Amino acid sequence: MNNPHYNSDDERAADVIDIIIAGHETSANSMTFLLLELAKHPEEQHRVNQELLKLAPEDRNSCEHLRNCVRESMRLWPVTAVGPIRVVGRDYVVPACHDSDNTKTDQKDFFIPKGSLVFMPSIGVYHNELYFDNPESFVPSRWENPSEEMKKVFLPFSLGKRNCLGQSLALSEMQSILSRVLVQYEFSVLDEGTTGYFLTLKPEGVLVKATRRK
Ligand code: HEM
């Protein structure tokens, strides 16, 4: 806070927001959502625990099934639910959709003028049954054999020059913490709480009980 190299308090505040919101809230909330889903689905929790135990302790943070649980929870509960936000740099035409036989549907081309603010809410895409069967359910195994469409639309860290700077850190942080916690503890739901949104999607009032495994 006292670093003299900042040019203004706005710059200082921007860095504080980066650290607290971008760097901490995102991964902390993603892990809470996953622990809640596993507590709600004991059969899924049992499976990930068994998959982790098959591996040597030093290999557990690269457990593929845990990766699928993390993906599935980030799909159901994308912390950056409003998705990427951009100012359009030039006039842009989004072409009308085509049917699978490549004939035009009755939709019209869509014109976005230069300077428009656009965003693509990932929560809408991730809960759309066009891309995900049974989209409201927590099904980690859907990622064992994902369709090309699923891979194309699932972009929790976004794409392009301004994609998430911390994605490798976030993923290894989540794998490393969750692999340890899920081997040592069993989770059950005390209070499912609700979901809130302020800058990130967040679990509110969630209470899960952790019982040390024998
Ligand atoms: C589960 C965890 C996380 C998720 C889902 C996530 C997701 C995202 C998304 C969707 C963006 C916007 C990209 C865009 O507009 O195209 C973003 C930006 C950013 N993230 Fe993350 N993030 C996570 C963790 C982290 C962590 C741990 C850090 C830092 C240690 C971090 C630092 C940043 C920064 C600095 C940006 C802005 C990049 C820029 O504008 O150039 N994020 N993140």
mmCIF file of C-alpha atoms and ligand atoms in Angstrom:
data_model
loop_
_atom_site.group_PDB
_atom_site.id
_atom_site.type_symbol
_atom_site.label_atom_id
_atom_site.label_comp_id
_atom_site.label_asym_id
_atom_site.label_seq_id
_atom_site.Cartn_x
_atom_site.Cartn_y
_atom_site.Cartn_z
ATOM 1 C CA MET A 1 0.000 0.000 0.000
ATOM 2 C CA ASN A 2 2.910 2.371 0.636
ATOM 3 C CA ASN A 3 4.890 1.512 -2.491
ATOM 4 C CA PRO A 4 6.027 4.898 -3.904
ATOM 5 C CA HIS A 5 6.258 3.573 -7.475
ATOM 6 C CA TYR A 6 2.499 3.769 -8.108
ATOM 7 C CA ASN A 7 1.492 6.882 -10.076
ATOM 8 C CA SER A 8 -1.936 7.127 -8.437
ATOM 9 C CA ASP A 9 -4.285 5.517 -5.944
ATOM 10 C CA ASP A 10 -6.294 4.202 -8.918
ATOM 11 C CA GLU A 11 -3.272 2.142 -10.014
ATOM 12 C CA ARG A 12 -2.751 0.950 -6.449
ATOM 13 C CA ALA A 13 -6.447 -0.015 -6.131
ATOM 14 C CA ALA A 14 -6.293 -1.854 -9.488
ATOM 15 C CA ASP A 15 -3.464 -4.039 -8.172
ATOM 16 C CA VAL A 16 -5.299 -4.736 -4.910
ATOM 17 C CA ILE A 17 -8.360 -5.811 -6.935
ATOM 18 C CA ASP A 18 -6.131 -8.044 -9.116
ATOM 19 C CA ILE A 19 -4.709 -9.777 -6.081
ATOM 20 C CA ILE A 20 -7.932 -10.168 -4.084
ATOM 21 C CA ILE A 21 -10.516 -10.735 -6.833
ATOM 22 C CA ALA A 22 -8.585 -12.119 -9.828
ATOM 23 C CA GLY A 23 -5.963 -13.969 -7.797
ATOM 24 C CA HIS A 24 -7.837 -15.222 -4.753
ATOM 25 C CA GLU A 25 -11.652 -15.142 -5.027
ATOM 26 C CA THR A 26 -11.735 -16.987 -8.336
ATOM 27 C CA SER A 27 -9.821 -20.095 -7.276
ATOM 28 C CA ALA A 28 -11.172 -20.067 -3.686
ATOM 29 C CA ASN A 29 -14.791 -19.887 -4.912
ATOM 30 C CA SER A 30 -14.173 -22.534 -7.597
ATOM 31 C CA MET A 31 -12.833 -24.922 -4.948
ATOM 32 C CA THR A 32 -15.770 -24.231 -2.608
ATOM 33 C CA PHE A 33 -18.259 -24.929 -5.422
ATOM 34 C CA LEU A 34 -16.526 -28.236 -6.148
ATOM 35 C CA LEU A 35 -16.419 -29.320 -2.488
ATOM 36 C CA LEU A 36 -20.125 -28.515 -2.231
ATOM 37 C CA GLU A 37 -20.955 -30.554 -5.369
ATOM 38 C CA LEU A 38 -18.918 -33.506 -4.066
ATOM 39 C CA ALA A 39 -20.627 -33.248 -0.672
ATOM 40 C CA LYS A 40 -24.004 -33.296 -2.482
ATOM 41 C CA HIS A 41 -22.938 -36.312 -4.589
ATOM 42 C CA PRO A 42 -21.318 -38.897 -2.260
ATOM 43 C CA GLU A 43 -20.914 -41.387 -5.165
ATOM 44 C CA GLU A 44 -18.806 -38.838 -7.080
ATOM 45 C CA GLN A 45 -16.848 -38.033 -3.941
ATOM 46 C CA HIS A 46 -16.153 -41.743 -3.399
ATOM 47 C CA ARG A 47 -14.981 -42.124 -6.996
ATOM 48 C CA VAL A 48 -12.521 -39.214 -6.899
ATOM 49 C CA ASN A 49 -11.185 -40.416 -3.537
ATOM 50 C CA GLN A 50 -10.610 -43.906 -4.982
ATOM 51 C CA GLU A 51 -8.946 -42.521 -8.127
ATOM 52 C CA LEU A 52 -6.613 -40.423 -5.977
ATOM 53 C CA LEU A 53 -5.705 -43.412 -3.764
ATOM 54 C CA LYS A 54 -4.698 -45.418 -6.857
ATOM 55 C CA LEU A 55 -1.873 -42.919 -7.379
ATOM 56 C CA ALA A 56 1.352 -42.429 -5.445
ATOM 57 C CA PRO A 57 1.097 -39.327 -3.197
ATOM 58 C CA GLU A 58 3.526 -37.376 -5.400
ATOM 59 C CA ASP A 59 1.379 -38.066 -8.522
ATOM 60 C CA ARG A 60 -1.997 -37.182 -7.018
ATOM 61 C CA ASN A 61 -2.008 -33.563 -8.108
ATOM 62 C CA SER A 62 -2.076 -34.726 -11.730
ATOM 63 C CA CYS A 63 -5.089 -37.035 -11.197
ATOM 64 C CA GLU A 64 -7.115 -36.914 -14.435
ATOM 65 C CA HIS A 65 -10.424 -37.674 -12.744
ATOM 66 C CA LEU A 66 -9.900 -34.803 -10.294
ATOM 67 C CA ARG A 67 -9.215 -32.577 -13.328
ATOM 68 C CA ASN A 68 -12.586 -33.664 -14.745
ATOM 69 C CA CYS A 69 -14.307 -32.823 -11.444
ATOM 70 C CA VAL A 70 -12.691 -29.360 -11.492
ATOM 71 C CA ARG A 71 -13.753 -28.823 -15.140
ATOM 72 C CA GLU A 72 -17.304 -29.933 -14.418
ATOM 73 C CA SER A 73 -17.623 -27.703 -11.379
ATOM 74 C CA MET A 74 -16.209 -24.714 -13.329
ATOM 75 C CA ARG A 75 -18.803 -25.453 -16.034
ATOM 76 C CA LEU A 76 -21.730 -25.562 -13.586
ATOM 77 C CA TRP A 77 -20.450 -22.659 -11.492
ATOM 78 C CA PRO A 78 -18.242 -20.441 -13.658
ATOM 79 C CA VAL A 79 -16.875 -17.817 -11.276
ATOM 80 C CA THR A 80 -16.439 -15.362 -14.172
ATOM 81 C CA ALA A 81 -20.075 -15.932 -15.112
ATOM 82 C CA VAL A 82 -20.476 -12.822 -17.277
ATOM 83 C CA GLY A 83 -17.564 -13.995 -19.442
ATOM 84 C CA PRO A 84 -15.072 -11.848 -21.315
ATOM 85 C CA ILE A 85 -16.008 -8.174 -21.884
ATOM 86 C CA ARG A 86 -14.611 -6.316 -24.895
ATOM 87 C CA VAL A 87 -14.991 -3.002 -26.708
ATOM 88 C CA VAL A 88 -15.392 -3.819 -30.413
ATOM 89 C CA GLY A 89 -12.496 -2.248 -32.352
ATOM 90 C CA ARG A 90 -14.212 -2.132 -35.778
ATOM 91 C CA ASP A 91 -17.665 -2.498 -37.296
ATOM 92 C CA TYR A 92 -18.407 -6.199 -37.228
ATOM 93 C CA VAL A 93 -21.031 -8.453 -38.792
ATOM 94 C CA VAL A 94 -21.941 -11.711 -37.067
ATOM 95 C CA PRO A 95 -23.157 -13.924 -39.913
ATOM 96 C CA ALA A 96 -26.571 -15.570 -39.592
ATOM 97 C CA CYS A 97 -26.575 -19.162 -38.366
ATOM 98 C CA HIS A 98 -26.708 -22.025 -40.810
ATOM 99 C CA ASP A 99 -28.500 -25.328 -40.338
ATOM 100 C CA SER A 100 -26.398 -28.482 -40.319
ATOM 101 C CA ASP A 101 -27.056 -28.929 -44.087
ATOM 102 C CA ASN A 102 -25.526 -25.444 -44.561
ATOM 103 C CA THR A 103 -28.784 -23.752 -45.546
ATOM 104 C CA LYS A 104 -29.447 -20.358 -43.951
ATOM 105 C CA THR A 105 -31.939 -20.249 -41.108
ATOM 106 C CA ASP A 106 -34.437 -17.360 -40.936
ATOM 107 C CA GLN A 107 -32.020 -15.455 -38.673
ATOM 108 C CA LYS A 108 -30.487 -12.268 -40.096
ATOM 109 C CA ASP A 109 -26.850 -11.175 -40.044
ATOM 110 C CA PHE A 110 -26.195 -9.201 -36.875
ATOM 111 C CA PHE A 111 -24.367 -5.864 -37.042
ATOM 112 C CA ILE A 112 -22.224 -4.692 -34.092
ATOM 113 C CA PRO A 113 -20.967 -1.090 -34.521
ATOM 114 C CA LYS A 114 -17.389 -0.137 -33.625
ATOM 115 C CA GLY A 115 -17.125 1.024 -29.987
ATOM 116 C CA SER A 116 -19.905 -1.290 -28.674
ATOM 117 C CA LEU A 117 -19.338 -3.024 -25.366
ATOM 118 C CA VAL A 118 -19.951 -6.741 -25.786
ATOM 119 C CA PHE A 119 -19.835 -9.654 -23.409
ATOM 120 C CA MET A 120 -20.572 -13.337 -23.737
ATOM 121 C CA PRO A 121 -21.986 -14.745 -20.494
ATOM 122 C CA SER A 122 -20.275 -18.095 -20.070
ATOM 123 C CA ILE A 123 -22.917 -19.266 -17.582
ATOM 124 C CA GLY A 124 -25.520 -19.182 -20.389
ATOM 125 C CA VAL A 125 -23.333 -21.166 -22.763
ATOM 126 C CA TYR A 126 -22.300 -23.732 -20.132
ATOM 127 C CA HIS A 127 -25.921 -24.403 -19.171
ATOM 128 C CA ASN A 128 -27.121 -24.724 -22.765
ATOM 129 C CA GLU A 129 -28.254 -28.197 -23.781
ATOM 130 C CA LEU A 130 -27.098 -27.509 -27.333
ATOM 131 C CA TYR A 131 -23.598 -28.156 -26.011
ATOM 132 C CA PHE A 132 -24.033 -30.149 -22.790
ATOM 133 C CA ASP A 133 -26.434 -33.033 -22.173
ATOM 134 C CA ASN A 134 -28.343 -32.644 -18.968
ATOM 135 C CA PRO A 135 -26.600 -29.302 -18.325
ATOM 136 C CA GLU A 136 -27.914 -28.682 -14.804
ATOM 137 C CA SER A 137 -26.396 -31.906 -13.441
ATOM 138 C CA PHE A 138 -22.931 -32.418 -11.979
ATOM 139 C CA VAL A 139 -21.426 -35.149 -14.192
ATOM 140 C CA PRO A 140 -17.588 -35.146 -14.116
ATOM 141 C CA SER A 141 -17.449 -38.205 -16.418
ATOM 142 C CA ARG A 142 -18.802 -36.102 -19.344
ATOM 143 C CA TRP A 143 -15.215 -34.814 -19.667
ATOM 144 C CA GLU A 144 -13.773 -38.327 -20.236
ATOM 145 C CA ASN A 145 -14.840 -38.148 -23.854
ATOM 146 C CA PRO A 146 -15.823 -34.557 -24.591
ATOM 147 C CA SER A 147 -17.348 -33.610 -27.947
ATOM 148 C CA GLU A 148 -15.585 -31.060 -30.176
ATOM 149 C CA GLU A 149 -18.413 -28.596 -29.387
ATOM 150 C CA MET A 150 -17.853 -28.985 -25.639
ATOM 151 C CA LYS A 151 -14.128 -28.334 -26.036
ATOM 152 C CA LYS A 152 -14.801 -25.304 -28.249
ATOM 153 C CA VAL A 153 -17.284 -23.564 -25.957
ATOM 154 C CA PHE A 154 -15.738 -24.352 -22.572
ATOM 155 C CA LEU A 155 -13.230 -21.524 -22.012
ATOM 156 C CA PRO A 156 -13.118 -20.852 -18.246
ATOM 157 C CA PHE A 157 -9.953 -18.765 -18.609
ATOM 158 C CA SER A 158 -11.020 -17.156 -21.905
ATOM 159 C CA LEU A 159 -8.850 -16.856 -25.030
ATOM 160 C CA GLY A 160 -6.740 -14.273 -26.820
ATOM 161 C CA LYS A 161 -4.247 -11.662 -25.698
ATOM 162 C CA ARG A 162 -6.163 -10.743 -22.545
ATOM 163 C CA ASN A 163 -6.894 -14.270 -21.345
ATOM 164 C CA CYS A 164 -6.344 -15.195 -17.703
ATOM 165 C CA LEU A 165 -2.809 -14.440 -16.617
ATOM 166 C CA GLY A 166 -3.066 -16.790 -13.648
ATOM 167 C CA GLN A 167 -4.600 -19.889 -15.242
ATOM 168 C CA SER A 168 -1.615 -22.238 -14.745
ATOM 169 C CA LEU A 169 -1.258 -21.086 -11.142
ATOM 170 C CA ALA A 170 -5.021 -21.451 -10.526
ATOM 171 C CA LEU A 171 -5.165 -24.969 -11.991
ATOM 172 C CA SER A 172 -2.113 -26.252 -10.148
ATOM 173 C CA GLU A 173 -3.274 -24.577 -6.930
ATOM 174 C CA MET A 174 -6.678 -26.292 -7.185
ATOM 175 C CA GLN A 175 -5.246 -29.712 -8.133
ATOM 176 C CA SER A 176 -2.684 -29.610 -5.377
ATOM 177 C CA ILE A 177 -5.021 -28.440 -2.571
ATOM 178 C CA LEU A 178 -8.026 -30.580 -3.576
ATOM 179 C CA SER A 179 -5.993 -33.764 -4.079
ATOM 180 C CA ARG A 180 -4.679 -33.533 -0.513
ATOM 181 C CA VAL A 181 -7.984 -32.519 1.067
ATOM 182 C CA LEU A 182 -10.062 -35.170 -0.748
ATOM 183 C CA VAL A 183 -7.718 -37.976 0.324
ATOM 184 C CA GLN A 184 -7.781 -36.940 3.968
ATOM 185 C CA TYR A 185 -11.368 -35.790 4.509
ATOM 186 C CA GLU A 186 -14.919 -36.753 3.670
ATOM 187 C CA PHE A 187 -17.365 -33.892 3.109
ATOM 188 C CA SER A 188 -21.081 -33.728 3.866
ATOM 189 C CA VAL A 189 -23.550 -30.872 3.456
ATOM 190 C CA LEU A 190 -24.759 -28.958 6.499
ATOM 191 C CA ASP A 191 -26.176 -26.007 4.563
ATOM 192 C CA GLU A 192 -26.270 -25.685 0.759
ATOM 193 C CA GLY A 193 -26.529 -21.896 1.077
ATOM 194 C CA THR A 194 -27.251 -19.827 -2.018
ATOM 195 C CA THR A 195 -25.328 -18.374 -4.940
ATOM 196 C CA GLY A 196 -24.475 -14.681 -5.086
ATOM 197 C CA TYR A 197 -22.739 -12.465 -7.592
ATOM 198 C CA PHE A 198 -20.473 -9.495 -7.063
ATOM 199 C CA LEU A 199 -17.569 -9.365 -9.557
ATOM 200 C CA THR A 200 -17.450 -13.168 -9.305
ATOM 201 C CA LEU A 201 -20.042 -15.874 -8.838
ATOM 202 C CA LYS A 202 -19.819 -16.971 -5.216
ATOM 203 C CA PRO A 203 -21.275 -19.544 -2.846
ATOM 204 C CA GLU A 204 -22.958 -17.760 0.063
ATOM 205 C CA GLY A 205 -23.739 -19.293 3.449
ATOM 206 C CA VAL A 206 -22.474 -22.738 2.377
ATOM 207 C CA LEU A 207 -21.521 -25.017 5.253
ATOM 208 C CA VAL A 208 -19.894 -28.399 4.612
ATOM 209 C CA LYS A 209 -18.647 -30.683 7.347
ATOM 210 C CA ALA A 210 -15.191 -32.236 6.927
ATOM 211 C CA THR A 211 -14.642 -35.576 8.680
ATOM 212 C CA ARG A 212 -11.124 -37.006 8.772
ATOM 213 C CA ARG A 213 -10.984 -40.356 6.946
ATOM 214 C CA LYS A 214 -9.633 -43.354 8.890
HETATM 215 C C1 HEM B 1 -10.376 -20.609 -11.128
HETATM 216 C C2 HEM B 1 -9.594 -19.555 -11.182
HETATM 217 C C3 HEM B 1 -9.654 -18.471 -12.233
HETATM 218 C C4 HEM B 1 -10.551 -18.279 -13.258
HETATM 219 C C5 HEM B 1 -11.772 -19.133 -13.624
HETATM 220 C C6 HEM B 1 -10.113 -17.090 -13.979
HETATM 221 C C7 HEM B 1 -10.752 -16.587 -15.100
HETATM 222 C C8 HEM B 1 -10.375 -15.420 -15.737
HETATM 223 C C9 HEM B 1 -11.055 -14.856 -16.879
HETATM 224 C C10 HEM B 1 -12.272 -15.477 -17.587
HETATM 225 C C11 HEM B 1 -10.422 -13.710 -17.199
HETATM 226 C C12 HEM B 1 -10.837 -12.714 -18.291
HETATM 227 C C13 HEM B 1 -10.061 -12.947 -19.554
HETATM 228 C C14 HEM B 1 -10.627 -12.156 -20.695
HETATM 229 O O1 HEM B 1 -11.205 -11.075 -20.514
HETATM 230 O O2 HEM B 1 -10.475 -12.657 -21.825
HETATM 231 C C15 HEM B 1 -9.328 -13.530 -16.277
HETATM 232 C C16 HEM B 1 -8.437 -12.475 -16.296
HETATM 233 C C17 HEM B 1 -7.380 -12.333 -15.430
HETATM 234 N N1 HEM B 1 -6.991 -13.216 -14.443
HETATM 235 FE FE1 HEM B 1 -7.933 -14.932 -13.961
HETATM 236 N N2 HEM B 1 -8.991 -16.588 -13.372
HETATM 237 C C18 HEM B 1 -8.667 -17.402 -12.312
HETATM 238 C C19 HEM B 1 -7.582 -17.268 -11.451
HETATM 239 C C20 HEM B 1 -6.626 -16.280 -11.527
HETATM 240 C C21 HEM B 1 -5.453 -16.173 -10.674
HETATM 241 C C22 HEM B 1 -5.075 -17.187 -9.583
HETATM 242 C C23 HEM B 1 -4.785 -15.031 -11.045
HETATM 243 C C24 HEM B 1 -3.506 -14.421 -10.516
HETATM 244 C C25 HEM B 1 -2.695 -15.011 -9.685
HETATM 245 C C26 HEM B 1 -5.534 -14.429 -12.130
HETATM 246 C C27 HEM B 1 -5.190 -13.254 -12.756
HETATM 247 C C28 HEM B 1 -5.888 -12.689 -13.798
HETATM 248 C C29 HEM B 1 -5.528 -11.407 -14.404
HETATM 249 C C30 HEM B 1 -4.375 -10.495 -13.990
HETATM 250 C C31 HEM B 1 -6.461 -11.195 -15.438
HETATM 251 C C32 HEM B 1 -6.509 -10.002 -16.401
HETATM 252 C C33 HEM B 1 -5.691 -10.335 -17.649
HETATM 253 C C34 HEM B 1 -5.678 -9.201 -18.645
HETATM 254 O O3 HEM B 1 -6.607 -8.388 -18.658
HETATM 255 O O4 HEM B 1 -4.723 -9.139 -19.437
HETATM 256 N N3 HEM B 1 -6.636 -15.216 -12.399
HETATM 257 N N4 HEM B 1 -9.312 -14.597 -15.388
#
